[in-house]
Amino acid sequence: MSLGTPIFQADFSTAGDLIGQANLIGGPWSSGNGESLNHPAGKVDTSASSAMSLLFAQMTCGAASGGNVTLSFDAVAASSGDTSGNTEGWAGVSFYIDDTEQFFSGIVYTSVAPCNANPCRCWVGRAYTASGTELETVCVDKDMAAVPAKVTVTYEFDTGTYSMTKVKPDGQTHSLAIQGVASTGLNRVRIGAAANNQGDIALT
């Protein structure tokens, strides 16, 4: 998992509790709700904890005028089977500014198109206002086999546009663009998942 080097680069190489572990670039991992999360070397799997996962790391600096911030991560199947169609399930990776979520990329149970009147599990992109109110959710991949996949999200500081691409091992590619808030100084990354293993994700 890397983010616009040298702003942030995760390090999952040391097995043990992720909380407090250093990253290659950026601040160490911290918990937003006091949880601990033990993981094997090279992989973080939120299903190792039944608590809601709110795992944060600080970038070395925030997004700035004239630049883009790009987040790339490899998502694999969680031991719990991620959301498993649970209506309360969600799991993914987010951009934050301080304590406010700005963009989410991950799996949710949703009624946005193409699910509509028949809510289904989708890999989505979701943009928020500066205060954290949802702006728009777009389903990019309605597929029960949503992972493994390589996901890339880019934020354009001056326009506020988020672009997301999800590529599966067979080369199948899904892309979207969502209008977010311009001039947002994104400065944190979060790995998140629903409580009680209603939604989980694993990253390598």
PDB file of N, CA, C and O in Angstrom, residues 5 11 24 41 49 57 82 86 103 116 120 146 170 182 194 203:
ATOM      1  N   THR A   5       4.389   8.678  -3.016  1.00  0.00           N
ATOM      2  CA  THR A   5       5.719   8.761  -2.435  1.00  0.00           C
ATOM      3  C   THR A   5       6.325  10.118  -2.759  1.00  0.00           C
ATOM      4  O   THR A   5       6.279  10.554  -3.903  1.00  0.00           O
ATOM      5  N   ASP A  11       3.896  -0.184   5.737  1.00  0.00           N
ATOM      6  CA  ASP A  11       4.795  -1.308   5.965  1.00  0.00           C
ATOM      7  C   ASP A  11       4.070  -2.335   6.835  1.00  0.00           C
ATOM      8  O   ASP A  11       3.823  -2.097   8.017  1.00  0.00           O
ATOM      9  N   LEU A  24       7.037   2.831   6.328  1.00  0.00           N
ATOM     10  CA  LEU A  24       8.262   3.213   5.635  1.00  0.00           C
ATOM     11  C   LEU A  24       8.335   4.719   5.472  1.00  0.00           C
ATOM     12  O   LEU A  24       9.405   5.321   5.595  1.00  0.00           O
ATOM     13  N   ALA A  41       3.035 -11.373   8.933  1.00  0.00           N
ATOM     14  CA  ALA A  41       3.944 -10.564   8.135  1.00  0.00           C
ATOM     15  C   ALA A  41       3.421 -10.419   6.717  1.00  0.00           C
ATOM     16  O   ALA A  41       3.043 -11.397   6.073  1.00  0.00           O
ATOM     17  N   SER A  49     -10.074  -8.934  14.066  1.00  0.00           N
ATOM     18  CA  SER A  49     -10.688  -8.259  15.199  1.00  0.00           C
ATOM     19  C   SER A  49     -12.192  -8.166  14.969  1.00  0.00           C
ATOM     20  O   SER A  49     -12.643  -7.925  13.851  1.00  0.00           O
ATOM     21  N   ALA A  57      -3.182   6.299   9.675  1.00  0.00           N
ATOM     22  CA  ALA A  57      -1.770   6.656   9.563  1.00  0.00           C
ATOM     23  C   ALA A  57      -1.670   8.039   8.941  1.00  0.00           C
ATOM     24  O   ALA A  57      -2.441   8.393   8.042  1.00  0.00           O
ATOM     25  N   ASP A  82     -15.113 -10.958   3.616  1.00  0.00           N
ATOM     26  CA  ASP A  82     -15.545  -9.556   3.557  1.00  0.00           C
ATOM     27  C   ASP A  82     -17.037  -9.403   3.844  1.00  0.00           C
ATOM     28  O   ASP A  82     -17.533  -9.990   4.797  1.00  0.00           O
ATOM     29  N   ASN A  86     -23.941  -8.924   3.768  1.00  0.00           N
ATOM     30  CA  ASN A  86     -24.580  -8.394   4.966  1.00  0.00           C
ATOM     31  C   ASN A  86     -24.967  -6.939   4.752  1.00  0.00           C
ATOM     32  O   ASN A  86     -24.161  -6.125   4.308  1.00  0.00           O
ATOM     33  N   PHE A 103     -12.924  10.596   1.173  1.00  0.00           N
ATOM     34  CA  PHE A 103     -13.179   9.659   0.077  1.00  0.00           C
ATOM     35  C   PHE A 103     -12.990   8.239   0.588  1.00  0.00           C
ATOM     36  O   PHE A 103     -12.029   7.949   1.303  1.00  0.00           O
ATOM     37  N   ASN A 116     -29.996  -0.620  -7.304  1.00  0.00           N
ATOM     38  CA  ASN A 116     -31.301   0.029  -7.263  1.00  0.00           C
ATOM     39  C   ASN A 116     -32.245  -0.622  -6.249  1.00  0.00           C
ATOM     40  O   ASN A 116     -31.929  -0.692  -5.081  1.00  0.00           O
ATOM     41  N   CYS A 120     -27.436  -4.599  -3.239  1.00  0.00           N
ATOM     42  CA  CYS A 120     -26.429  -5.626  -3.487  1.00  0.00           C
ATOM     43  C   CYS A 120     -25.072  -5.131  -3.016  1.00  0.00           C
ATOM     44  O   CYS A 120     -24.901  -3.971  -2.645  1.00  0.00           O
ATOM     45  N   ALA A 146     -15.197  -9.530  -5.599  1.00  0.00           N
ATOM     46  CA  ALA A 146     -14.656  -8.187  -5.805  1.00  0.00           C
ATOM     47  C   ALA A 146     -13.152  -8.101  -5.595  1.00  0.00           C
ATOM     48  O   ALA A 146     -12.509  -7.158  -6.031  1.00  0.00           O
ATOM     49  N   ASP A 170      -7.290 -10.919 -13.810  1.00  0.00           N
ATOM     50  CA  ASP A 170      -7.464 -11.275 -15.218  1.00  0.00           C
ATOM     51  C   ASP A 170      -7.390 -10.070 -16.144  1.00  0.00           C
ATOM     52  O   ASP A 170      -7.587 -10.190 -17.350  1.00  0.00           O
ATOM     53  N   ALA A 182     -12.743  20.683  -3.848  1.00  0.00           N
ATOM     54  CA  ALA A 182     -11.414  21.151  -4.251  1.00  0.00           C
ATOM     55  C   ALA A 182     -10.652  21.724  -3.061  1.00  0.00           C
ATOM     56  O   ALA A 182     -11.235  22.109  -2.038  1.00  0.00           O
ATOM     57  N   ALA A 194     -16.519  -2.709   9.215  1.00  0.00           N
ATOM     58  CA  ALA A 194     -17.650  -2.743  10.132  1.00  0.00           C
ATOM     59  C   ALA A 194     -17.374  -3.624  11.349  1.00  0.00           C
ATOM     60  O   ALA A 194     -16.534  -4.526  11.303  1.00  0.00           O
ATOM     61  N   LEU A 203      -5.353  -6.359   3.163  1.00  0.00           N
ATOM     62  CA  LEU A 203      -4.429  -5.631   2.279  1.00  0.00           C
ATOM     63  C   LEU A 203      -3.052  -6.263   2.382  1.00  0.00           C
ATOM     64  O   LEU A 203      -2.651  -6.726   3.445  1.00  0.00           O
TER      65      LEU A 203
END
